[in-house]
Structure formats: C-alpha cells, structure tokens
PDB file of C-alpha atoms in Angstrom:
ATOM      1  CA  MET A   1     -75.226-136.013  46.627  1.00 49.00           C
ATOM      2  CA  THR A   2     -73.907-132.683  45.425  1.00 48.00           C
ATOM      3  CA  HIS A   3     -74.410-130.973  42.019  1.00 53.00           C
ATOM      4  CA  PRO A   4     -70.810-130.437  41.002  1.00 51.00           C
ATOM      5  CA  SER A   5     -71.091-127.327  38.792  1.00 51.00           C
ATOM      6  CA  ALA A   6     -73.635-125.547  41.028  1.00 49.00           C
ATOM      7  CA  THR A   7     -71.746-126.367  44.224  1.00 47.00           C
ATOM      8  CA  ARG A   8     -68.458-125.031  42.646  1.00 45.00           C
ATOM      9  CA  ALA A   9     -70.191-121.872  41.635  1.00 51.00           C
ATOM     10  CA  LEU A  10     -71.633-121.263  45.013  1.00 52.00           C
ATOM     11  CA  LEU A  11     -68.337-122.029  46.661  1.00 43.00           C
ATOM     12  CA  ALA A  12     -66.575-119.558  44.322  1.00 45.00           C
ATOM     13  CA  SER A  13     -69.178-116.985  45.228  1.00 46.00           C
ATOM     14  CA  THR A  14     -68.468-117.404  48.922  1.00 42.00           C
ATOM     15  CA  LEU A  15     -64.694-117.235  48.349  1.00 34.00           C
ATOM     16  CA  SER A  16     -64.977-114.043  46.277  1.00 38.00           C
ATOM     17  CA  VAL A  17     -67.150-112.171  48.737  1.00 34.00           C
ATOM     18  CA  THR A  18     -64.827-113.204  51.538  1.00 34.00           C
ATOM     19  CA  ALA A  19     -61.987-111.622  49.666  1.00 32.00           C
ATOM     20  CA  LEU A  20     -63.973-108.407  49.403  1.00 28.00           C
ATOM     21  CA  LEU A  21     -64.307-108.331  53.086  1.00 29.00           C
ATOM     22  CA  GLY A  22     -60.471-108.509  53.476  1.00 33.00           C
ATOM     23  CA  THR A  23     -59.909-105.540  51.105  1.00 30.00           C
ATOM     24  CA  ALA A  24     -62.659-103.507  52.674  1.00 30.00           C
ATOM     25  CA  GLY A  25     -61.360-103.985  56.150  1.00 32.00           C
ATOM     26  CA  CYS A  26     -64.696-104.625  57.833  1.00 35.00           C
ATOM     27  CA  THR A  27     -67.097-107.434  58.480  1.00 31.00           C
ATOM     28  CA  VAL A  28     -70.755-107.862  59.409  1.00 31.00           C
ATOM     29  CA  GLY A  29     -70.729-110.822  61.826  1.00 34.00           C
ATOM     30  CA  ASP A  30     -69.686-113.930  59.954  1.00 36.00           C
ATOM     31  CA  ALA A  31     -71.608-113.164  56.783  1.00 36.00           C
ATOM     32  CA  PRO A  32     -69.427-112.236  53.676  1.00 37.00           C
ATOM     33  CA  ARG A  33     -70.506-109.384  51.471  1.00 33.00           C
ATOM     34  CA  PRO A  34     -72.292-110.771  48.333  1.00 34.00           C
ATOM     35  CA  ARG A  35     -70.767-110.202  44.907  1.00 33.00           C
ATOM     36  CA  TRP A  36     -73.250-107.551  43.860  1.00 27.00           C
ATOM     37  CA  PHE A  37     -72.268-105.335  46.833  1.00 27.00           C
ATOM     38  CA  SER A  38     -68.967-104.169  45.294  1.00 29.00           C
ATOM     39  CA  ALA A  39     -70.442-103.633  41.851  1.00 29.00           C
ATOM     40  CA  SER A  40     -73.526-101.672  43.007  1.00 28.00           C
ATOM     41  CA  ALA A  41     -71.469 -99.524  45.411  1.00 28.00           C
ATOM     42  CA  SER A  42     -68.900 -98.619  42.735  1.00 27.00           C
ATOM     43  CA  ALA A  43     -71.618 -97.851  40.196  1.00 29.00           C
ATOM     44  CA  SER A  44     -73.775 -95.600  42.273  1.00 30.00           C
ATOM     45  CA  GLY A  45     -71.597 -94.633  45.199  1.00 32.00           C
ATOM     46  CA  ALA A  46     -74.050 -95.950  47.757  1.00 32.00           C
ATOM     47  CA  SER A  47     -75.796 -99.272  48.815  1.00 32.00           C
ATOM     48  CA  PRO A  48     -79.429 -99.939  47.856  1.00 36.00           C
ATOM     49  CA  ALA A  49     -80.343 -98.950  51.430  1.00 34.00           C
ATOM     50  CA  VAL A  50     -80.247 -95.222  50.568  1.00 30.00           C
ATOM     51  CA  GLU A  51     -83.706 -95.686  48.998  1.00 36.00           C
ATOM     52  CA  ARG A  52     -85.266 -96.271  52.385  1.00 35.00           C
ATOM     53  CA  PRO A  53     -87.450 -93.305  53.446  1.00 34.00           C
ATOM     54  CA  SER A  54     -86.407 -91.644  56.646  1.00 33.00           C
ATOM     55  CA  GLY A  55     -88.170 -92.955  59.720  1.00 33.00           C
ATOM     56  CA  SER A  56     -89.616 -95.977  57.988  1.00 38.00           C
ATOM     57  CA  ARG A  57     -89.907 -99.332  59.677  1.00 50.00           C
ATOM     58  CA  ALA A  58     -87.113-101.902  59.282  1.00 57.00           C
ATOM     59  CA  ALA A  59     -88.571-103.593  56.207  1.00 70.00           C
ATOM     60  CA  LEU A  60     -86.942-103.652  52.823  1.00 86.00           C
ATOM     61  CA  THR A  61     -87.811-101.532  49.770  1.00 91.00           C
ATOM     62  CA  GLU A  62     -88.700-103.387  46.633  1.00 91.00           C
ATOM     63  CA  ALA A  63     -85.369-102.519  45.160  1.00 93.00           C
ATOM     64  CA  GLN A  64     -83.544-103.935  48.142  1.00 94.00           C
ATOM     65  CA  ALA A  65     -85.731-107.092  48.001  1.00 94.00           C
ATOM     66  CA  ARG A  66     -84.544-107.587  44.306  1.00 95.00           C
ATOM     67  CA  ALA A  67     -80.992-107.033  45.351  1.00 96.00           C
ATOM     68  CA  ALA A  68     -81.345-109.716  47.988  1.00 96.00           C
ATOM     69  CA  LEU A  69     -82.323-112.414  45.380  1.00 97.00           C
ATOM     70  CA  VAL A  70     -80.082-115.366  44.552  1.00 97.00           C
ATOM     71  CA  THR A  71     -79.920-115.561  40.733  1.00 95.00           C
ATOM     72  CA  GLU A  72     -78.200-117.544  37.997  1.00 95.00           C
ATOM     73  CA  ALA A  73     -75.106-115.391  38.429  1.00 94.00           C
ATOM     74  CA  ASP A  74     -74.684-117.027  41.899  1.00 95.00           C
ATOM     75  CA  LEU A  75     -75.404-120.611  40.930  1.00 94.00           C
ATOM     76  CA  GLY A  76     -73.618-120.612  37.677  1.00 94.00           C
ATOM     77  CA  GLU A  77     -73.915-123.235  35.007  1.00 92.00           C
ATOM     78  CA  PRO A  78     -76.154-125.186  34.354  1.00 94.00           C
ATOM     79  CA  TRP A  79     -78.685-122.748  35.940  1.00 96.00           C
ATOM     80  CA  THR A  80     -80.458-120.222  33.667  1.00 96.00           C
ATOM     81  CA  PRO A  81     -83.519-117.974  33.990  1.00 96.00           C
ATOM     82  CA  SER A  82     -86.683-120.038  33.883  1.00 95.00           C
ATOM     83  CA  ARG A  83     -88.525-120.601  30.607  1.00 89.00           C
ATOM     84  CA  GLY A  84     -91.809-121.285  32.394  1.00 87.00           C
ATOM     85  CA  ALA A  85     -93.448-123.642  34.827  1.00 85.00           C
ATOM     86  CA  ARG A  86     -92.970-127.436  34.197  1.00 85.00           C
ATOM     87  CA  THR A  87     -95.960-129.514  33.343  1.00 85.00           C
ATOM     88  CA  TRP A  88     -95.579-131.552  36.459  1.00 89.00           C
ATOM     89  CA  ARG A  89     -96.757-128.673  38.562  1.00 89.00           C
ATOM     90  CA  ASP A  90    -100.345-129.108  37.526  1.00 91.00           C
ATOM     91  CA  GLY A  91    -100.108-132.795  36.824  1.00 90.00           C
ATOM     92  CA  LEU A  92     -98.600-133.950  40.209  1.00 94.00           C
ATOM     93  CA  LEU A  93     -98.855-131.098  42.787  1.00 94.00           C
ATOM     94  CA  LYS A  94    -102.535-130.437  42.167  1.00 94.00           C
ATOM     95  CA  ALA A  95    -103.644-133.283  44.473  1.00 96.00           C
ATOM     96  CA  THR A  96    -105.975-133.992  47.405  1.00 97.00           C
ATOM     97  CA  THR A  97    -105.788-136.038  50.541  1.00 98.00           C
ATOM     98  CA  GLN A  98    -107.983-136.417  53.581  1.00 96.00           C
ATOM     99  CA  ASP A  99    -105.609-135.143  56.356  1.00 97.00           C
ATOM    100  CA  GLN A 100    -105.914-131.379  56.847  1.00 97.00           C
ATOM    101  CA  ASP A 101    -102.154-130.763  57.573  1.00 98.00           C
ATOM    102  CA  CYS A 102    -101.098-132.926  54.647  1.00 98.00           C
ATOM    103  CA  GLN A 103    -103.510-131.171  52.316  1.00 98.00           C
ATOM    104  CA  ARG A 104    -102.179-127.814  53.482  1.00 98.00           C
ATOM    105  CA  LEU A 105     -98.652-128.972  52.643  1.00 98.00           C
ATOM    106  CA  LEU A 106     -99.714-130.063  49.129  1.00 98.00           C
ATOM    107  CA  ASP A 107    -101.334-126.613  48.706  1.00 97.00           C
ATOM    108  CA  VAL A 108     -98.182-124.848  49.811  1.00 97.00           C
ATOM    109  CA  LEU A 109     -96.042-126.949  47.447  1.00 97.00           C
ATOM    110  CA  TYR A 110     -98.208-125.947  44.525  1.00 96.00           C
ATOM    111  CA  THR A 111     -98.480-122.220  45.368  1.00 94.00           C
ATOM    112  CA  GLU A 112     -94.893-121.995  46.796  1.00 94.00           C
ATOM    113  CA  GLU A 113     -96.260-119.528  49.373  1.00 94.00           C
ATOM    114  CA  PRO A 114     -96.070-121.062  52.891  1.00 97.00           C
ATOM    115  CA  PHE A 115     -96.607-117.666  54.453  1.00 96.00           C
ATOM    116  CA  GLY A 116     -99.496-116.544  52.378  1.00 92.00           C
ATOM    117  CA  THR A 117     -99.781-113.166  50.618  1.00 90.00           C
ATOM    118  CA  PRO A 118     -96.776-110.948  51.434  1.00 89.00           C
ATOM    119  CA  LYS A 119     -97.409-107.927  53.727  1.00 81.00           C
ATOM    120  CA  GLY A 120     -94.975-105.665  51.976  1.00 83.00           C
ATOM    121  CA  PRO A 121     -92.222-105.548  49.351  1.00 90.00           C
ATOM    122  CA  GLN A 122     -91.252-108.776  47.582  1.00 94.00           C
ATOM    123  CA  ALA A 123     -89.064-110.084  44.760  1.00 97.00           C
ATOM    124  CA  THR A 124     -88.743-113.442  43.060  1.00 96.00           C
ATOM    125  CA  SER A 125     -86.197-115.274  40.866  1.00 97.00           C
ATOM    126  CA  ALA A 126     -86.996-118.504  38.962  1.00 97.00           C
ATOM    127  CA  LEU A 127     -84.234-120.737  37.483  1.00 97.00           C
ATOM    128  CA  ASP A 128     -83.962-123.903  35.456  1.00 96.00           C
ATOM    129  CA  ASP A 129     -81.212-126.552  35.744  1.00 95.00           C
ATOM    130  CA  GLY A 130     -80.295-127.346  32.141  1.00 92.00           C
ATOM    131  CA  ASP A 131     -78.792-130.725  33.086  1.00 94.00           C
ATOM    132  CA  THR A 132     -81.590-132.166  35.206  1.00 93.00           C
ATOM    133  CA  ASP A 133     -84.635-129.978  34.349  1.00 92.00           C
ATOM    134  CA  ALA A 134     -84.992-129.143  37.969  1.00 96.00           C
ATOM    135  CA  GLN A 135     -86.664-125.796  38.701  1.00 96.00           C
ATOM    136  CA  LEU A 136     -85.627-123.471  41.553  1.00 97.00           C
ATOM    137  CA  ARG A 137     -87.816-120.602  42.765  1.00 97.00           C
ATOM    138  CA  TYR A 138     -86.455-118.072  45.247  1.00 98.00           C
ATOM    139  CA  ARG A 139     -88.585-115.368  46.944  1.00 97.00           C
ATOM    140  CA  VAL A 140     -87.791-112.595  49.413  1.00 97.00           C
ATOM    141  CA  ALA A 141     -90.904-111.029  51.000  1.00 96.00           C
ATOM    142  CA  ALA A 142     -92.027-109.080  54.050  1.00 94.00           C
ATOM    143  CA  HIS A 143     -94.122-111.012  56.500  1.00 94.00           C
ATOM    144  CA  PRO A 144     -95.003-110.495  60.172  1.00 93.00           C
ATOM    145  CA  PRO A 145     -92.257-112.315  62.132  1.00 95.00           C
ATOM    146  CA  ALA A 146     -94.717-114.035  64.570  1.00 96.00           C
ATOM    147  CA  GLU A 147     -96.712-115.473  61.735  1.00 96.00           C
ATOM    148  CA  VAL A 148     -93.572-116.676  59.898  1.00 97.00           C
ATOM    149  CA  ASP A 149     -92.333-118.418  63.100  1.00 98.00           C
ATOM    150  CA  ARG A 150     -95.753-120.132  63.571  1.00 98.00           C
ATOM    151  CA  THR A 151     -95.541-121.441  60.021  1.00 98.00           C
ATOM    152  CA  LEU A 152     -91.950-122.618  60.468  1.00 98.00           C
ATOM    153  CA  ASP A 153     -93.110-124.525  63.582  1.00 98.00           C
ATOM    154  CA  TRP A 154     -95.852-126.143  61.514  1.00 98.00           C
ATOM    155  CA  LEU A 155     -93.435-127.157  58.798  1.00 98.00           C
ATOM    156  CA  LYS A 156     -91.147-128.634  61.365  1.00 98.00           C
ATOM    157  CA  SER A 157     -94.009-130.868  62.678  1.00 98.00           C
ATOM    158  CA  LEU A 158     -94.877-132.237  59.235  1.00 98.00           C
ATOM    159  CA  PRO A 159     -92.400-135.215  59.095  1.00 98.00           C
ATOM    160  CA  GLY A 160     -94.178-136.491  62.157  1.00 98.00           C
ATOM    161  CA  ARG A 161     -97.645-135.595  61.087  1.00 97.00           C
ATOM    162  CA  CYS A 162     -97.403-136.452  57.374  1.00 98.00           C
ATOM    163  CA  GLY A 163     -94.422-138.728  57.139  1.00 98.00           C
ATOM    164  CA  GLU A 164     -96.139-140.975  54.640  1.00 98.00           C
ATOM    165  CA  PHE A 165     -99.499-140.565  53.019  1.00 98.00           C
ATOM    166  CA  THR A 166    -101.342-140.945  49.717  1.00 98.00           C
ATOM    167  CA  ALA A 167    -102.786-138.163  47.485  1.00 98.00           C
ATOM    168  CA  THR A 168    -104.957-138.246  44.347  1.00 96.00           C
ATOM    169  CA  THR A 169    -104.225-136.000  41.429  1.00 94.00           C
ATOM    170  CA  THR A 170    -106.892-134.190  39.434  1.00 92.00           C
ATOM    171  CA  ARG A 171    -106.675-137.058  36.916  1.00 89.00           C
ATOM    172  CA  GLY A 172    -107.462-139.584  39.574  1.00 91.00           C
ATOM    173  CA  VAL A 173    -103.947-140.973  39.937  1.00 92.00           C
ATOM    174  CA  VAL A 174    -102.980-142.054  43.445  1.00 95.00           C
ATOM    175  CA  GLN A 175     -99.518-141.020  44.523  1.00 96.00           C
ATOM    176  CA  GLY A 176     -97.492-142.087  47.538  1.00 98.00           C
ATOM    177  CA  VAL A 177     -96.051-139.116  49.391  1.00 98.00           C
ATOM    178  CA  GLU A 178     -93.048-139.089  51.800  1.00 98.00           C
ATOM    179  CA  VAL A 179     -92.122-136.066  53.878  1.00 98.00           C
ATOM    180  CA  ARG A 180     -88.623-135.795  55.454  1.00 98.00           C
ATOM    181  CA  ASP A 181     -86.787-133.136  57.407  1.00 98.00           C
ATOM    182  CA  LEU A 182     -84.022-131.324  55.499  1.00 98.00           C
ATOM    183  CA  PRO A 183     -81.390-129.766  57.867  1.00 97.00           C
ATOM    184  CA  LEU A 184     -80.327-126.252  56.997  1.00 97.00           C
ATOM    185  CA  PRO A 185     -77.199-124.317  58.010  1.00 96.00           C
ATOM    186  CA  PRO A 186     -77.765-122.121  61.123  1.00 97.00           C
ATOM    187  CA  VAL A 187     -78.620-118.965  59.244  1.00 95.00           C
ATOM    188  CA  GLY A 188     -81.167-116.200  59.737  1.00 96.00           C
ATOM    189  CA  ASP A 189     -83.352-115.837  62.857  1.00 97.00           C
ATOM    190  CA  ALA A 190     -85.405-119.042  62.250  1.00 98.00           C
ATOM    191  CA  ARG A 191     -85.486-121.667  59.555  1.00 98.00           C
ATOM    192  CA  GLN A 192     -86.957-124.942  58.391  1.00 98.00           C
ATOM    193  CA  ALA A 193     -86.794-127.171  55.233  1.00 98.00           C
ATOM    194  CA  LEU A 194     -88.549-130.253  54.001  1.00 98.00           C
ATOM    195  CA  ARG A 195     -87.811-132.848  51.305  1.00 98.00           C
ATOM    196  CA  VAL A 196     -91.090-134.124  49.800  1.00 98.00           C
ATOM    197  CA  MET A 197     -91.204-137.087  47.342  1.00 98.00           C
ATOM    198  CA  LEU A 198     -94.243-137.986  45.291  1.00 98.00           C
ATOM    199  CA  ALA A 199     -94.311-141.385  43.580  1.00 97.00           C
ATOM    200  CA  GLY A 200     -97.056-142.450  41.128  1.00 93.00           C
ATOM    201  CA  GLU A 201     -97.817-143.399  37.611  1.00 87.00           C
ATOM    202  CA  THR A 202     -98.993-141.676  34.492  1.00 77.00           C
ATOM    203  CA  GLU A 203    -102.223-142.706  32.696  1.00 74.00           C
ATOM    204  CA  GLU A 204     -99.954-144.697  30.419  1.00 78.00           C
ATOM    205  CA  GLY A 205     -98.552-146.652  33.369  1.00 81.00           C
ATOM    206  CA  GLU A 206     -95.137-144.960  33.421  1.00 86.00           C
ATOM    207  CA  LEU A 207     -93.610-144.295  36.817  1.00 92.00           C
ATOM    208  CA  THR A 208     -93.401-140.693  37.980  1.00 91.00           C
ATOM    209  CA  TYR A 209     -91.080-139.582  40.841  1.00 96.00           C
ATOM    210  CA  LEU A 210     -91.108-136.001  41.803  1.00 97.00           C
ATOM    211  CA  THR A 211     -88.767-134.636  44.453  1.00 98.00           C
ATOM    212  CA  MET A 212     -89.317-131.171  45.917  1.00 98.00           C
ATOM    213  CA  ASP A 213     -87.273-129.295  48.526  1.00 98.00           C
ATOM    214  CA  LEU A 214     -89.100-126.543  50.407  1.00 98.00           C
ATOM    215  CA  ALA A 215     -86.937-124.273  52.476  1.00 98.00           C
ATOM    216  CA  ALA A 216     -87.778-121.172  54.458  1.00 98.00           C
ATOM    217  CA  VAL A 217     -85.666-118.742  56.465  1.00 98.00           C
ATOM    218  CA  ARG A 218     -86.707-115.675  58.451  1.00 97.00           C
ATOM    219  CA  VAL A 219     -84.330-112.719  58.601  1.00 96.00           C
ATOM    220  CA  GLY A 220     -85.831-109.977  60.706  1.00 93.00           C
ATOM    221  CA  GLU A 221     -89.144-108.895  59.056  1.00 92.00           C
ATOM    222  CA  GLU A 222     -88.449-110.679  55.780  1.00 95.00           C
ATOM    223  CA  ALA A 223     -88.741-114.339  54.844  1.00 96.00           C
ATOM    224  CA  ILE A 224     -86.964-116.292  52.248  1.00 98.00           C
ATOM    225  CA  THR A 225     -88.848-119.105  50.485  1.00 98.00           C
ATOM    226  CA  LEU A 226     -87.015-121.487  48.279  1.00 98.00           C
ATOM    227  CA  THR A 227     -88.241-124.526  46.296  1.00 98.00           C
ATOM    228  CA  ASN A 228     -86.065-126.845  44.294  1.00 98.00           C
ATOM    229  CA  ALA A 229     -87.882-129.561  42.443  1.00 97.00           C
ATOM    230  CA  GLY A 230     -87.712-131.901  39.477  1.00 96.00           C
ATOM    231  CA  LEU A 231     -88.422-135.405  38.089  1.00 95.00           C
ATOM    232  CA  ASP A 232     -84.667-136.276  37.900  1.00 94.00           C
ATOM    233  CA  GLU A 233     -81.975-135.467  40.396  1.00 94.00           C
ATOM    234  CA  VAL A 234     -82.691-132.743  42.915  1.00 97.00           C
ATOM    235  CA  TYR A 235     -79.561-131.831  44.926  1.00 96.00           C
ATOM    236  CA  ALA A 236     -80.171-131.112  48.563  1.00 97.00           C
ATOM    237  CA  GLU A 237     -76.831-129.369  48.688  1.00 97.00           C
ATOM    238  CA  VAL A 238     -77.912-126.779  46.226  1.00 96.00           C
ATOM    239  CA  THR A 239     -80.960-126.111  48.330  1.00 98.00           C
ATOM    240  CA  ARG A 240     -78.872-125.723  51.500  1.00 98.00           C
ATOM    241  CA  GLN A 241     -76.107-123.563  49.954  1.00 96.00           C
ATOM    242  CA  THR A 242     -78.709-121.358  48.212  1.00 97.00           C
ATOM    243  CA  ALA A 243     -80.571-120.872  51.476  1.00 98.00           C
ATOM    244  CA  GLU A 244     -77.302-120.048  53.219  1.00 97.00           C
ATOM    245  CA  LEU A 245     -76.014-117.557  50.635  1.00 97.00           C
ATOM    246  CA  GLY A 246     -79.425-115.887  50.411  1.00 97.00           C
ATOM    247  CA  ALA A 247     -79.749-115.478  54.173  1.00 97.00           C
ATOM    248  CA  GLN A 248     -76.220-113.941  54.382  1.00 96.00           C
ATOM    249  CA  ARG A 249     -77.097-111.526  51.544  1.00 97.00           C
ATOM    250  CA  LEU A 250     -80.377-110.511  53.102  1.00 96.00           C
ATOM    251  CA  THR A 251     -78.816-110.003  56.500  1.00 95.00           C
ATOM    252  CA  GLU A 252     -76.206-107.730  54.956  1.00 94.00           C
ATOM    253  CA  ILE A 253     -78.819-105.631  53.158  1.00 94.00           C
ATOM    254  CA  ARG A 254     -80.930-105.287  56.261  1.00 89.00           C
ATOM    255  CA  LYS A 255     -77.852-104.077  58.284  1.00 87.00           C
ATOM    256  CA  GLN A 256     -76.892-101.629  55.532  1.00 82.00           C
ATOM    257  CA  GLY A 257     -80.479-100.326  55.559  1.00 65.00           C
ATOM    258  CA  ARG A 258     -80.492 -99.809  59.293  1.00 55.00           C
ATOM    259  CA  ALA A 259     -77.323 -97.805  58.978  1.00 49.00           C
ATOM    260  CA  GLN A 260     -79.135 -95.314  56.759  1.00 53.00           C
ATOM    261  CA  ILE A 261     -82.010 -94.569  59.187  1.00 40.00           C
TER     262      ILE A 261
END
C-alpha cells in the first residue's frame, strides 16, 4: 500500500531532477541530479565536493554527508522534522530473546545502527509523519565496505533465522515478532531491507502492533541506514523510494567529489 502524498512528492522530486539533467546536457549513469544540486551550484558556484582536501581518500566530508540526506523537502507533506523519539521506542524495542541473532536484530532496531559506530563523517535526518505518527530516520555514514557487506549478508539471513520468535520487554510483556524480507530497488553497490512486526499488549491489556522497516544501502565507502516505523500504517513504498532517492543522491555526490581530486 502506498502513502499517496509522500509517494507523489517523491515522484515529483524524481521528475524535477530528471528535467535538470535535460537542461544541463549531461548525465551520471541513470541517476538524476537531486533537487539541491541546482540550488547549491547556483548559490556557491561549485558543488559541495570542493571541500574535499587534495589527495584524501574517497570518503565524504561532513558537509557532503549532510547534502546527501533525504529530508522533509523531498518527502513533502505530511512529513516534518521530528519532534523527538516516540514512547514506543523504549516500551517495545527494548526487549530480550534467547536467540543470539534475533537479540542482535532487536538491539539494531533500537539503536538504528546496524553497522556500529561510523568510521568517518556522518549526518542524520529524522522526520515525523503527521498523518500516521510514523517516524523515519535516515543516516549517511562512512563505514569499511567489507564490514558493511558482512552486515548486509547477516540481515539477508534473518528472515530464515528469525522468521518468527518471541521477545520480552523491560516491563515483562511478551511480544510476537515476525521478520520478513523487504525488496529494494537495485541501487548502490549492495543493499538489504527487512520489515519487522512486533505484536503484544500493554499492561492494561490493549493490543500493540509496531511495524518497523530497516533498510541499508552501501554506496562506495558510505552506507545509508533508514528506519521507518510506527504503530499505525507504515508504508513500504515510502521506505523503498526514500532508499532509492537517497542512493542516487549519494552516488552523485561521490562522483562529483572524485572529479575534484
């Protein structure tokens, strides 16, 4: 099921950057230039890549990492900058289970850091969906490619290893957890996504049903990590299109950076 307003905004973003390519008379593979490219170039006369020190490795600067983020300007209404973490984060994601891989997954969902502490520049955007109260967190960070690929392989194995299991919250509530594969568009150098659903009850006996998408894409020496979660509707198409747009944007920035070395 698609989120109509967010999907329209992302589609409009794709169409607008495609138009920029036609007027500029150049392309970078099949990835359209993001909307910020034209604005930043006209304002400063150069792409963010000029900040890269001469002779440095092919990782982004912090400014470039920030420019690579997907923000509320891309998703459009009803997405707005986040007002803070939802209470379900501590209430439902802080949970324990006996299986080591499944416990690691729960820990990753809570920290939203499948690749651990970044080894270089990073930037994060956090957004709230005003219609469904879903929260989306998007991070661009530098990580060793081999470590990222190992983690992506591990994520890919989880629907088989942890397809269904139970987990106990810090309040002693038992939740049923289901882990499914979430296909992504063929973007970046490597990618994997999961949809995790946690079903349980509050202390008052009310049903809780949390859906959380976790998507990760490697683009060169940087990794994109995206979570999209909530107690109401969580639209997989928003997760997919955000990952696709973000990977295209990060690829463009990396290519612009290499041209400056």
